[in-house]
Structures are given as C-alpha cells and as structure tokens.
Coordinates of C-alpha atoms in Angstrom, one line a residue:
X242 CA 111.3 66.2 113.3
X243 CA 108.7 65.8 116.2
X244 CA 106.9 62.8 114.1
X245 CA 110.6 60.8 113.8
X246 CA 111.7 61.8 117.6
X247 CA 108.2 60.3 118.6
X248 CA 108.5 57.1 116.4
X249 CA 111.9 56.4 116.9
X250 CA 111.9 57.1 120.9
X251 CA 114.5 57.1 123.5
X252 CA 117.2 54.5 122.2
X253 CA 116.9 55.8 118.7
X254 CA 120.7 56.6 116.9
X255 CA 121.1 60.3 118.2
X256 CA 119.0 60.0 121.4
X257 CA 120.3 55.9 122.5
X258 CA 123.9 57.0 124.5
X259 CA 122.5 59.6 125.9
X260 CA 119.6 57.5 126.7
X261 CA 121.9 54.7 128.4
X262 CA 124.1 57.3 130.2
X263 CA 121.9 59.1 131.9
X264 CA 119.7 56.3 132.7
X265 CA 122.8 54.3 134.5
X266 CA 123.9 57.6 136.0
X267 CA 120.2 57.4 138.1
X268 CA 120.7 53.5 138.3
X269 CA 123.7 54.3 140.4
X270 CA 122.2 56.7 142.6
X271 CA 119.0 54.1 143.2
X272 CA 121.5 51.7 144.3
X273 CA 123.3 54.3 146.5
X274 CA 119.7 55.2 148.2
X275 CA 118.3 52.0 148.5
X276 CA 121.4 50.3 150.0
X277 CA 122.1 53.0 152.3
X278 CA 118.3 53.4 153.7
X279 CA 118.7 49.4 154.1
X280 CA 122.0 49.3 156.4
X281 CA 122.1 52.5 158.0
X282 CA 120.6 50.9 161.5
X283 CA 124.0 48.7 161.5
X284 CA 125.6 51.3 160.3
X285 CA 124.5 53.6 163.7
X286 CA 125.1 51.0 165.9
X287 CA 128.5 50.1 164.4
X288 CA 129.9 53.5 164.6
X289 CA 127.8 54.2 167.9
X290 CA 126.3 57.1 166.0
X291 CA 122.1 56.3 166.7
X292 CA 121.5 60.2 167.3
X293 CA 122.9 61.3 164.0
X294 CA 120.9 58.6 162.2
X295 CA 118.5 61.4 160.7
X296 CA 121.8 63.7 160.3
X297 CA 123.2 60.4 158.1
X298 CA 120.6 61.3 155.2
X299 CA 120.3 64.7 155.4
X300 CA 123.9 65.5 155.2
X301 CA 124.5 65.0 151.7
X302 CA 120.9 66.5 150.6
X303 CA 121.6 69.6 152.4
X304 CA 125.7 70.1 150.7
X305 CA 123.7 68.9 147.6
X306 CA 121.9 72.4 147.7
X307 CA 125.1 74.7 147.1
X308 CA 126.0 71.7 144.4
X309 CA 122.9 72.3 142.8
X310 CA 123.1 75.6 142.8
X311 CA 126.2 75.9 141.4
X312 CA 126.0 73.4 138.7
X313 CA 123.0 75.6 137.4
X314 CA 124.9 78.8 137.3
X315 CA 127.6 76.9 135.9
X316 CA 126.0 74.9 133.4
X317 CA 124.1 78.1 131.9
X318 CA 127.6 79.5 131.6
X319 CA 129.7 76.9 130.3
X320 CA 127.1 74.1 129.1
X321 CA 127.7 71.3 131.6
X322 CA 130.9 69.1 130.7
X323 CA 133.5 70.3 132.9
X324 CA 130.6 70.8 135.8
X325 CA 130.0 66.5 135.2
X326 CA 133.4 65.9 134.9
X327 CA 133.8 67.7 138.3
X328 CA 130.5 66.4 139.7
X329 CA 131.4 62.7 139.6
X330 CA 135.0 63.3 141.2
X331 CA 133.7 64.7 144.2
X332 CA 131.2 61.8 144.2
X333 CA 133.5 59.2 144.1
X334 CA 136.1 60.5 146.3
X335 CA 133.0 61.1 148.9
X336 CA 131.9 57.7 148.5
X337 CA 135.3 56.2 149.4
X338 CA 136.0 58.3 152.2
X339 CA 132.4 57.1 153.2
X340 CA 134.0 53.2 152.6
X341 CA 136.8 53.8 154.6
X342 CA 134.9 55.6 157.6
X343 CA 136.5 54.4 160.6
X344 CA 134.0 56.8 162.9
X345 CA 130.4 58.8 162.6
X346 CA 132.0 61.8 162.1
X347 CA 134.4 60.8 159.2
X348 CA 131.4 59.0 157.7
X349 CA 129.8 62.2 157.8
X350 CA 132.1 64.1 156.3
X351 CA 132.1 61.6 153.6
X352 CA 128.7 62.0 152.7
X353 CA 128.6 65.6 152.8
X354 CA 131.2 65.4 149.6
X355 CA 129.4 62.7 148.1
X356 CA 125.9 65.1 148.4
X357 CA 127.9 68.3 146.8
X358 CA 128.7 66.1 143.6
X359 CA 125.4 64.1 143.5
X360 CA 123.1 67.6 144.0
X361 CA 125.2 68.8 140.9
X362 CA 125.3 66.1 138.6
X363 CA 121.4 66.0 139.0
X364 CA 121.1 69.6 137.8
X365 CA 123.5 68.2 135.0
X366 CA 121.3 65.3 133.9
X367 CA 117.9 68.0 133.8
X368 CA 119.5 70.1 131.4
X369 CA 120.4 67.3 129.4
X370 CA 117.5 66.3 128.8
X371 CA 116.1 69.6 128.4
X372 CA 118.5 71.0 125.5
X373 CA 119.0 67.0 123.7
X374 CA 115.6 65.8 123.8
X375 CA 112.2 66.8 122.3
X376 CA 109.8 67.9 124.8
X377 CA 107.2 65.1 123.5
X378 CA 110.1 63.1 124.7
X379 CA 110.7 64.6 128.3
X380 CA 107.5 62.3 129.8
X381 CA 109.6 58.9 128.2
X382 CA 113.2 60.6 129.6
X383 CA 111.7 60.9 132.7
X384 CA 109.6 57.2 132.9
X385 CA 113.1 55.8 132.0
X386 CA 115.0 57.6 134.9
X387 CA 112.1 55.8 137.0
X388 CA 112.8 52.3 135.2
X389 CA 116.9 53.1 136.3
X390 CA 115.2 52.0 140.0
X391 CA 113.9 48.4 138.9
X392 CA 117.1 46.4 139.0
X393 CA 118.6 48.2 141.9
X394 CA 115.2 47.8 144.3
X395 CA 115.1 44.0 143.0
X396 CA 118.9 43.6 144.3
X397 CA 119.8 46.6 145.9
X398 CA 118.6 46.2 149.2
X399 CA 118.8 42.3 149.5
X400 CA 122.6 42.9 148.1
X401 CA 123.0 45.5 150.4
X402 CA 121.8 43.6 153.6
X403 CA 123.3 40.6 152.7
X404 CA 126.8 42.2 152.0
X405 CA 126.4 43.6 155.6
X406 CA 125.5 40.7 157.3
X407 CA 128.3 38.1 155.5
X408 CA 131.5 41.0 156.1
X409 CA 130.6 43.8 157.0
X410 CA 129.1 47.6 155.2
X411 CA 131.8 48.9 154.2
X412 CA 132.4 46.9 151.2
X413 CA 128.5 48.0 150.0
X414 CA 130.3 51.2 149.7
X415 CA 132.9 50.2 147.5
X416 CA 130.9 48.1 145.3
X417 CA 128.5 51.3 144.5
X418 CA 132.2 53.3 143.9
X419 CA 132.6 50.9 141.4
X420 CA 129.5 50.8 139.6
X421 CA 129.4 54.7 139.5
X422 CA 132.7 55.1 137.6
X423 CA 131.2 52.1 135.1
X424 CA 127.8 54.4 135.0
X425 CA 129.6 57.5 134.2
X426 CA 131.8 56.2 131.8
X427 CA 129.2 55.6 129.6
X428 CA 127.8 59.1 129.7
X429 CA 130.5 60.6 128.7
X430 CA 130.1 60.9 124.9
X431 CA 126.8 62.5 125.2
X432 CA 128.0 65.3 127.7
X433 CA 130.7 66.8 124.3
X434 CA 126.9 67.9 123.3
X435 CA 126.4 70.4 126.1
X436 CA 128.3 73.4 124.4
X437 CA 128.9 76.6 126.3
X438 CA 126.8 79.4 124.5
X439 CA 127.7 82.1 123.4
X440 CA 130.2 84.7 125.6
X441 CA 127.7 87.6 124.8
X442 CA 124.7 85.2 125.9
X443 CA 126.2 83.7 129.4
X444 CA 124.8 85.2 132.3
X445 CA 127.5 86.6 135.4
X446 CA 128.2 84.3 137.8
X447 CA 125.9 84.5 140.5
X448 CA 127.5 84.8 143.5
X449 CA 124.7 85.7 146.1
X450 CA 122.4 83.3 145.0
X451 CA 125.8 80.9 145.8
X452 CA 126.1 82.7 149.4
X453 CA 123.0 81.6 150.3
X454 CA 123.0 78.1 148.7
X455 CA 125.7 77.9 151.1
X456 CA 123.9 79.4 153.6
X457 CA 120.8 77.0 153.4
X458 CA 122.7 74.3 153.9
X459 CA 124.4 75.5 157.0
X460 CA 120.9 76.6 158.4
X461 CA 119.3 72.4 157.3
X462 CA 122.0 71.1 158.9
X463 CA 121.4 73.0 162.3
X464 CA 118.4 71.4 162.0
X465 CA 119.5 67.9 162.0
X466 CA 122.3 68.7 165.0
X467 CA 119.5 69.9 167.1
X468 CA 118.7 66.3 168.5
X469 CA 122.4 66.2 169.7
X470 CA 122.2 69.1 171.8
X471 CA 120.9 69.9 175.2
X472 CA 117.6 70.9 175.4
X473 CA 118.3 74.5 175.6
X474 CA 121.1 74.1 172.5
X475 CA 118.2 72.1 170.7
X476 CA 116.0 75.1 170.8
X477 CA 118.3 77.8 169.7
X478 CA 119.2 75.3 166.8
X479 CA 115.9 75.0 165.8
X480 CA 114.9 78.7 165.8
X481 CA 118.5 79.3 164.3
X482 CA 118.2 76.8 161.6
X483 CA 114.3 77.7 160.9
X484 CA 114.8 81.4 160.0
X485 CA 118.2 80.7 158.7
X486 CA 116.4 78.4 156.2
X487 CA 113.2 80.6 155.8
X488 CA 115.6 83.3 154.3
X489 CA 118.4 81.5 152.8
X490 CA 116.1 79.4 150.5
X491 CA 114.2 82.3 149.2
X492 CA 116.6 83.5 146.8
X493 CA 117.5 80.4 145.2
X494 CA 113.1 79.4 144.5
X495 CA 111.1 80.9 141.8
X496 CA 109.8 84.3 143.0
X497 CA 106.3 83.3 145.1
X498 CA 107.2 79.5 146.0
X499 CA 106.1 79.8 149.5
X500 CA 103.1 81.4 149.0
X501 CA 102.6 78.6 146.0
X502 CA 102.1 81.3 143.4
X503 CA 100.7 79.8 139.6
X504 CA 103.1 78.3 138.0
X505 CA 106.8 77.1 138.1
X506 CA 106.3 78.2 142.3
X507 CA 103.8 75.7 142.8
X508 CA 105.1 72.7 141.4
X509 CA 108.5 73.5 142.9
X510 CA 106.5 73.8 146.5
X511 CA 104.7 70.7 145.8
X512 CA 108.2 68.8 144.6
X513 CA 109.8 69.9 148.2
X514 CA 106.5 69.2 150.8
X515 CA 106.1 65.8 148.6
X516 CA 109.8 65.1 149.0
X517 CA 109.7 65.9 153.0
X518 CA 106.5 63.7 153.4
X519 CA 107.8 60.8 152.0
X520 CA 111.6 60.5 152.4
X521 CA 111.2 61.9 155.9
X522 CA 109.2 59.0 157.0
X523 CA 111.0 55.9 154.3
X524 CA 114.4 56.8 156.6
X525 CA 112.5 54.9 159.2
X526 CA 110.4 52.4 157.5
X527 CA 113.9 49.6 158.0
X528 CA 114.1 50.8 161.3
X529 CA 111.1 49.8 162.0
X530 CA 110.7 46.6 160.8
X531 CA 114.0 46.1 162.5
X532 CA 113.5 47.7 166.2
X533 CA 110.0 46.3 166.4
X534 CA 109.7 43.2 164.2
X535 CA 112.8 41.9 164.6
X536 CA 113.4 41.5 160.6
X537 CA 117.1 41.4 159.5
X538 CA 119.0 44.2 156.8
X539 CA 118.0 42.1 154.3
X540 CA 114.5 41.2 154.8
X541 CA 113.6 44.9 155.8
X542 CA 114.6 46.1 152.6
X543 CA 112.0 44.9 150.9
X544 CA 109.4 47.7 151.8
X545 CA 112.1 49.7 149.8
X546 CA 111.9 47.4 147.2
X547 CA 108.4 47.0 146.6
X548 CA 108.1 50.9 146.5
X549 CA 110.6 51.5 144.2
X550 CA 109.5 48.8 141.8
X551 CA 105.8 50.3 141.9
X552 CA 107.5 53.6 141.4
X553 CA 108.9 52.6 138.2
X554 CA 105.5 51.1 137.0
X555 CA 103.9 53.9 137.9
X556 CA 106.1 56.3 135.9
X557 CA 106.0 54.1 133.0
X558 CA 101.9 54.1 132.7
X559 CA 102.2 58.2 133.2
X560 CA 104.4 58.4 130.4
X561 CA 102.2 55.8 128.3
X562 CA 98.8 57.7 129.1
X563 CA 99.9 61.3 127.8
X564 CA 98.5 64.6 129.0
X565 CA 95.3 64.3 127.5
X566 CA 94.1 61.5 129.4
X567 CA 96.1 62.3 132.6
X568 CA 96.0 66.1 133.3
X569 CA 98.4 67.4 135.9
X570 CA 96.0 67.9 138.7
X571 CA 94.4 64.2 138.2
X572 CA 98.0 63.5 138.7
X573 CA 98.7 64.7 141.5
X574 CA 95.5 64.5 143.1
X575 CA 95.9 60.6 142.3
X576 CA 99.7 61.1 143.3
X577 CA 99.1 62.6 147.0
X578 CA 96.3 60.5 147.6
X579 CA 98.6 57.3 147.2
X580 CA 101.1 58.8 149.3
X581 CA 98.8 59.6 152.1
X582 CA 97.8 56.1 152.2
X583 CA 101.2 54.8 152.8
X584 CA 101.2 56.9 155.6
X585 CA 98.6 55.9 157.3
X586 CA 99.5 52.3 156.9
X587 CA 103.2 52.9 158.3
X588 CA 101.4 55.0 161.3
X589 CA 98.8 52.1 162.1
X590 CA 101.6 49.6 162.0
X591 CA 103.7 51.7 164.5
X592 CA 101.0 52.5 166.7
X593 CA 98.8 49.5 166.6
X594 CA 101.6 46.9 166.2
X595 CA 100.0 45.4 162.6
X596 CA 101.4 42.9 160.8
X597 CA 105.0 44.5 159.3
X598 CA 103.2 43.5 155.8
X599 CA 101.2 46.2 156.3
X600 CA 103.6 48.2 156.0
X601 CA 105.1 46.9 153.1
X602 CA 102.2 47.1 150.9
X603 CA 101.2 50.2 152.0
X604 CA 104.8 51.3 151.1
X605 CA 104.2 49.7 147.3
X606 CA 101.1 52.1 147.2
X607 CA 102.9 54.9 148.3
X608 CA 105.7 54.1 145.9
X609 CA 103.4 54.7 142.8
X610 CA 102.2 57.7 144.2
X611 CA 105.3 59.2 144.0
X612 CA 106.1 57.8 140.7
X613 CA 103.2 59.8 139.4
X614 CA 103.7 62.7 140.7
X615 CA 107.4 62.9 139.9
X616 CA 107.9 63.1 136.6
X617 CA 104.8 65.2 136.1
X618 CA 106.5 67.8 138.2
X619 CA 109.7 67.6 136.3
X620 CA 108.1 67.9 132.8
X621 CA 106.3 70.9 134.6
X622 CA 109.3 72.7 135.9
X623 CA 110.8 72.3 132.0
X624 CA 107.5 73.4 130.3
X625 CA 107.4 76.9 132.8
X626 CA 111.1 77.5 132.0
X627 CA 113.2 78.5 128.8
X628 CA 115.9 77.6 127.0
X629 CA 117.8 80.3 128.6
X630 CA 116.8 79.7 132.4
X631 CA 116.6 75.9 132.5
X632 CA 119.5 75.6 134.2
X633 CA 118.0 77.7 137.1
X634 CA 114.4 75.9 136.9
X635 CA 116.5 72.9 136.8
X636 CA 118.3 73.7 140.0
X637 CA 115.6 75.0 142.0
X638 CA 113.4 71.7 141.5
X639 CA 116.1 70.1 142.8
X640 CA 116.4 71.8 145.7
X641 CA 113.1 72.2 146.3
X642 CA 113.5 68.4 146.2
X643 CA 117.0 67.9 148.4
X644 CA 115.8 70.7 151.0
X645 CA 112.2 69.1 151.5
X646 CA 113.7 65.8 152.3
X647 CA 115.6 67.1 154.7
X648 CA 113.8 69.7 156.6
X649 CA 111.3 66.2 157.0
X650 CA 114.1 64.2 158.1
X651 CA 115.1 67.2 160.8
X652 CA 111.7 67.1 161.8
X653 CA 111.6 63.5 161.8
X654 CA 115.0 63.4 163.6
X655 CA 114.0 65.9 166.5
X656 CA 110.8 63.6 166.9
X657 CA 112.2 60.6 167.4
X658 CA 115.1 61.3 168.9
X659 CA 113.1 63.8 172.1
X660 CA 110.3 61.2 172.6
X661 CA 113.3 58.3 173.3
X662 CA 114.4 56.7 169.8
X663 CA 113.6 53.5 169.4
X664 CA 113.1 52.8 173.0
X665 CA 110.2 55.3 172.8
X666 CA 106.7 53.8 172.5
X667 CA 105.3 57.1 170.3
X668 CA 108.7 57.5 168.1
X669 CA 107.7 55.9 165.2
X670 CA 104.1 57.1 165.6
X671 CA 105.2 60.4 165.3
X672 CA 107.3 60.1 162.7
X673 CA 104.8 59.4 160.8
X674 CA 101.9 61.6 161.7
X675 CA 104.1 64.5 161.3
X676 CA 104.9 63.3 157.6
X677 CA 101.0 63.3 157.1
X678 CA 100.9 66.9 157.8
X679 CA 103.1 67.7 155.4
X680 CA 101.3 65.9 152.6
X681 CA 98.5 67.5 153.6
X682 CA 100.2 71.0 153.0
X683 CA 101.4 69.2 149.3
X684 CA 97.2 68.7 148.7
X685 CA 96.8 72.3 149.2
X686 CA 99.8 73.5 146.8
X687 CA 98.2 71.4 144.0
X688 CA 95.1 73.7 143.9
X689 CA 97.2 76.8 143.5
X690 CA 98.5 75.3 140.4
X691 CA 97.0 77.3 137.7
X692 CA 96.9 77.0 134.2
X693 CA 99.2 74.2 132.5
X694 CA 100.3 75.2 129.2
X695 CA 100.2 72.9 126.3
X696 CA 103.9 71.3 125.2
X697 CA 105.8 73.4 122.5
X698 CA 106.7 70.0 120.0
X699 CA 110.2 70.4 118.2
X700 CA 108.5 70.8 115.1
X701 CA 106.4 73.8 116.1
X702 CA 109.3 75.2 117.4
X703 CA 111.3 74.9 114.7
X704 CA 108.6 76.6 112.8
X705 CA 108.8 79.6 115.3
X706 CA 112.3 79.6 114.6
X707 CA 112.0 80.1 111.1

C-alpha cells in the first residue's frame, strides 16, 4: 500500500478529488490574503478607519481561534462534514457582509465571521489529510497546499489593485465570494469520507477548552483596540489583553508550549513566534511601498507576490528532498535564517530609505523561508499526534498559527500607531525591528526541539494493525 500511494501520488484515483479540493479550498484563501494585504491602505482611508488598520487582519485570526477550536472538538466527534458544511457558510456570508461594508465597523464585523469559518475549515482540511492520506504522502499534501499560492500571488494582488483602482474594493470582495463557493464545491465529495467514529470512541464535548478559545480571542482583540484608546485606556488594554491571553491560550496548547517543551510544544511555539514575525511585519510591507514610495495598489503587491511564489518553490523542493537529506532542524535553521533576512532588508529600507526593490527581494527570500519551515512544522505536529487526538494537534497548530499573527500585528499596531502612523519617521522602523525579536525567540524554540521520530508508512502500520 505504501509502495502504490508513493508511486501513484497526490492526483492518483482515490487521493485526486481530494487532492483538487483541498488544494482550491487553500487557493481561495491565498487569494483572500493576498488581495486583502494589497488594498487594505484604500480600504482605511476609504472607510476613514487608519487606526484599525492592524485591527483589519487580526480580527478574523483572533474569531478564527474559538473556530478552530471547535472544529477540532467537533471533528473528533462527528468526523468533519457537517463542521465544513458549516465552516464555509459562515465564510461566505462573512465575506459578503465584508462586500457590502458601508463603514469600518461593519467591515469588521464582517471579517470577524469570515475568521470563525476560515480558522475552522483549516482544522477541517488537517484532518483530512491526516486520516485520507499516507503519511509518506503528508510532505506532497502539504507542498501542494503551498503550490494553491502560485496562481493567486501571480494575479492576486495585481487583480486585486487593479479592481480597486478601475471601481472600487468592494467588488474584490465579491469576486473571492464567488471563487470560494466554486472552491468548495469541488471538495465536497471527499468530505462523505470523514465518518464520525464510533459513539463509544467520541470524546465529550469540551466545553472549557471552548470558554477559553472564546476567551483568547476576546483578550487578542484587546490588544489590537489598544491603539484606539487614550493613553491610559491603551495601558489597561494591554495589561488586560496580555494576561487575559497568557492564560486563556494555555489550555487550548499542548502541555509545556511556552516553555518549548520536546516535542509537539515546540513546533507548535515555533509555528506561532514564526507566524508573529512574519505576518506582523508583511501587513505593512504595501504600506510602505505606498506611504513612502509612492507605488500604487497594484504595483505594491508585488512584494506579496514574489514571496508567495518563492514560498511555493520552496515547499515544493522540501517535499522533493525528503527527511533524510533535509532534517527538521536544517530546516528550520535554514527556514529562520531566510526569514530574518527579509527583515532586515524591510528594516534598512524603512530606516535608510533604500531602493523599494530591496524590499521586494528581500521579501522573495523571506517567502522561501517560510515555505520551509511550514510544512515541516505541519508534518511535525501530525507525526507527534495520533489518530485519536489529531483533531486537537490539528487545532492547536493552528492557533498557535492564527494567535502568533496576531499578537505581532497588536504589537505591530501599538507601534506604529503611538510613534504617529505613517506620518511617523520610526513607524515602519519599528515595525520591523520588533518582528526581528520575535524571530529571534523562533531560533531559540528550534533548539528545544528534541528528538524527531521516524514516519510510521501505511504499510508498517498496517502491519501493526494486523
């Protein structure tokens, strides 16, 4: 079984629709990303909302931590159709509420529906791969949700910028409503194959873990609001929302994640400072090139672009080289070092006014950074879990990965915002050095790492089995 799963790959006859669906599923949300990274500055200024800018992207990353959350439980319970079938509605109807926004606040609200049904059909998507697939076959899965990012950073952001510059943003929005139903129509015959286990074998719902998904989320949020405040609101929200996200998050890691304990704790602490370090600062990379090189939508996309496409190659050549060649803390010591360079290119354009090319191309090597340490630490978080606790492995990654991004866009927000936005002369400067700091933290998880075990094949497990 292993030796024909390897041969006949991804797009082979049992593995090909689910292959496509998932794969288009991830296309969409690229699109999605890219686009709205591209037009939020006109979307700020259009809606006079500049000092919820941060607040913009971390709204739906924070609602997408009770989402992921409760997709997990609810996918270990009843296998993961209904919680899709639910997943995408909120998504779409999130996604035109965010089309018809008429003000900052509706789009808000908007996005914090669209980030509940995105953070759980990602949980979804994990444990479809994890209970269809072969685990020689979870590095390809993974390479090919990478590849779902080539078409949409070719066209995406110069669709996207164009779109907004000939009408107007909103109908961005409603052409990625449309693609998404097209997307998730296609991934609907594979998701009959996630069967609810057996009633004797389902764990209870967990409802505390739920509290303080919800919880977490409230306490993120704070976070980003702070910059609104006056300077004595601003503090209390940030002690508020600190604690209040110290505590709430703890439940819903593996036991020991933030004192990156061996194991599945360190690679989901690695997944959320890696996340924080680079989509904390990418927010800002179109702003940028907008407020201080004058470059339209369009043209600043293209930072985006290049990243995502080297992200994709990237992925593609980790899933070609294997594990032999390519251990996981080459990886990620490969991985982080990319990362930090595109860091220091986007701080030394900010604060030494460099060419904005610099910036782009030190965005592409950032972008293959991340692509290599992504899907390692997804194949990680499925090799330290079983078949019985996926769905919570699943989740946690994810949140790891949606909280990360946006306790660095808080951090990011509060920084720009106090030091005077884009008027400031060390805004962007600090933007980025703060995002350096918490790659540097991401360096330090790698070496608490630990041993790797080796993958269990389908054939030796079948074997066990017997």
């Amino acid at each position: 079984m292993s030796t024909t799963a390897t041969r006949t790959g991804l797009l082979s006859g049992r593995y090909a629709l689910a292959t496509i669906g998932m794969v288009a599923i991830v296309g969409v949300a690229a699109f999605q990303n890219l686009a709205m990274t591209t037009i939020m500055p006109v979307i700020s200024r259009d809606l006079d909302g500049e000092a919820l800018y941060a607040l913009a992207f971390a709204a739906p990353l924070a609602a997408g931590v009770p989402g992921m959350v409760l997709a997990g439980n609810w996918t270990d319970r009843a296998g993961g159709r209904v919680v899709a079938w639910v997943s995408a509605l909120l998504f779409a109807v999130g996604t035109a509420v965010v089309m018809l926004a008429p003000t900052m606040e509706v789009f808000l609200v908007g996005r914090l529906v669209e980030g509940f049904g995105a953070g759980a059909i990602d949980v979804v998507l994990y444990v479809l791969v994890a209970r269809i697939f072969p685990a020689e076959l979870h590095g390809p899965v993974f390479a090919g949700f990478a590849a779902a990012w080539v078409v949409p950073a070719l066209i995406g952001p110069a669709i996207a910028g164009i779109v907004t510059d000939t009408w107007n943003w909103h109908w961005v929005f409603a052409g990625a409503l449309v693609i998404a139903v097209g997307a998730f129509t296609v991934l609907v015959p594979t998701l009959g194959r996630l069967q609810a286990p057996a009633v004797e074998l389902r764990p209870p719902w967990q409802r505390v873990r739920i509290g303080w998904s919800v919880a977490a989320a409230v306490s993120i949020l704070l976070l980003n609001v702070a910059p609104d405040l006056t300077p004595w609101g601003m503090g209390a929200a940030v002690l508020v929302g600190l604690v209040g996200t110290w505590f709430a998050l703890r439940p819903l890691l593996p036991a020991g994640t933030f004192r990156a304990a061996a194991g599945l704790p360190s690679v989901v602490l690695l997944r959320g400072l890696v996340a924080a370090s680079f989509f904390g600062s990418e927010a800002y990379v179109p702003f940028l090139l907008q407020a201080q090189h004058g470059l339209s939508a369009s043209a600043a996309g293209l930072a985006l672009t290049v990243a995502a496409l080297s992200w994709a190659a990237s992925s593609w050549m980790h899933g070609r080289l294997g594990e032999q060649r390519l251990t996981a803390r080459r990886t990620f010591g490969v991985g982080l070092a990319l990362v930090l360079v595109s860091l220091l290119a986007a701080l030394a354009v900010a604060t030494l006014d460099l060419s904005w090319w610099v910036l782009v191309a030190g965005w592409f090597v950032g972008g293959a950074g991340m692509g290599a340490i992504y899907p390692r630490t997804s194949m990680l978080t499925l090799r330290f879990s079983g078949e019985g606790d996926d769905g919570f492995a699943s989740s946690a990654l994810t949140i790891a990965d949606a909280a990360g991004s946006v306790i660095g866009l808080a951090v990011t927000g509060l920084l720009f915002t106090a030091t005077g936005g884009a008027d400031g002369t060390v805004s962007f400067p600090l933007v980025f050095a703060a995002m350096i700091c918490f790659a540097a933290l991401a360096v330090a998880a790698v070496r608490r790492l630990g041993p790797v075990p080796a993958p269990v094949s389908s054939a030796s497990a079948d074997r066990a089995a017997g």
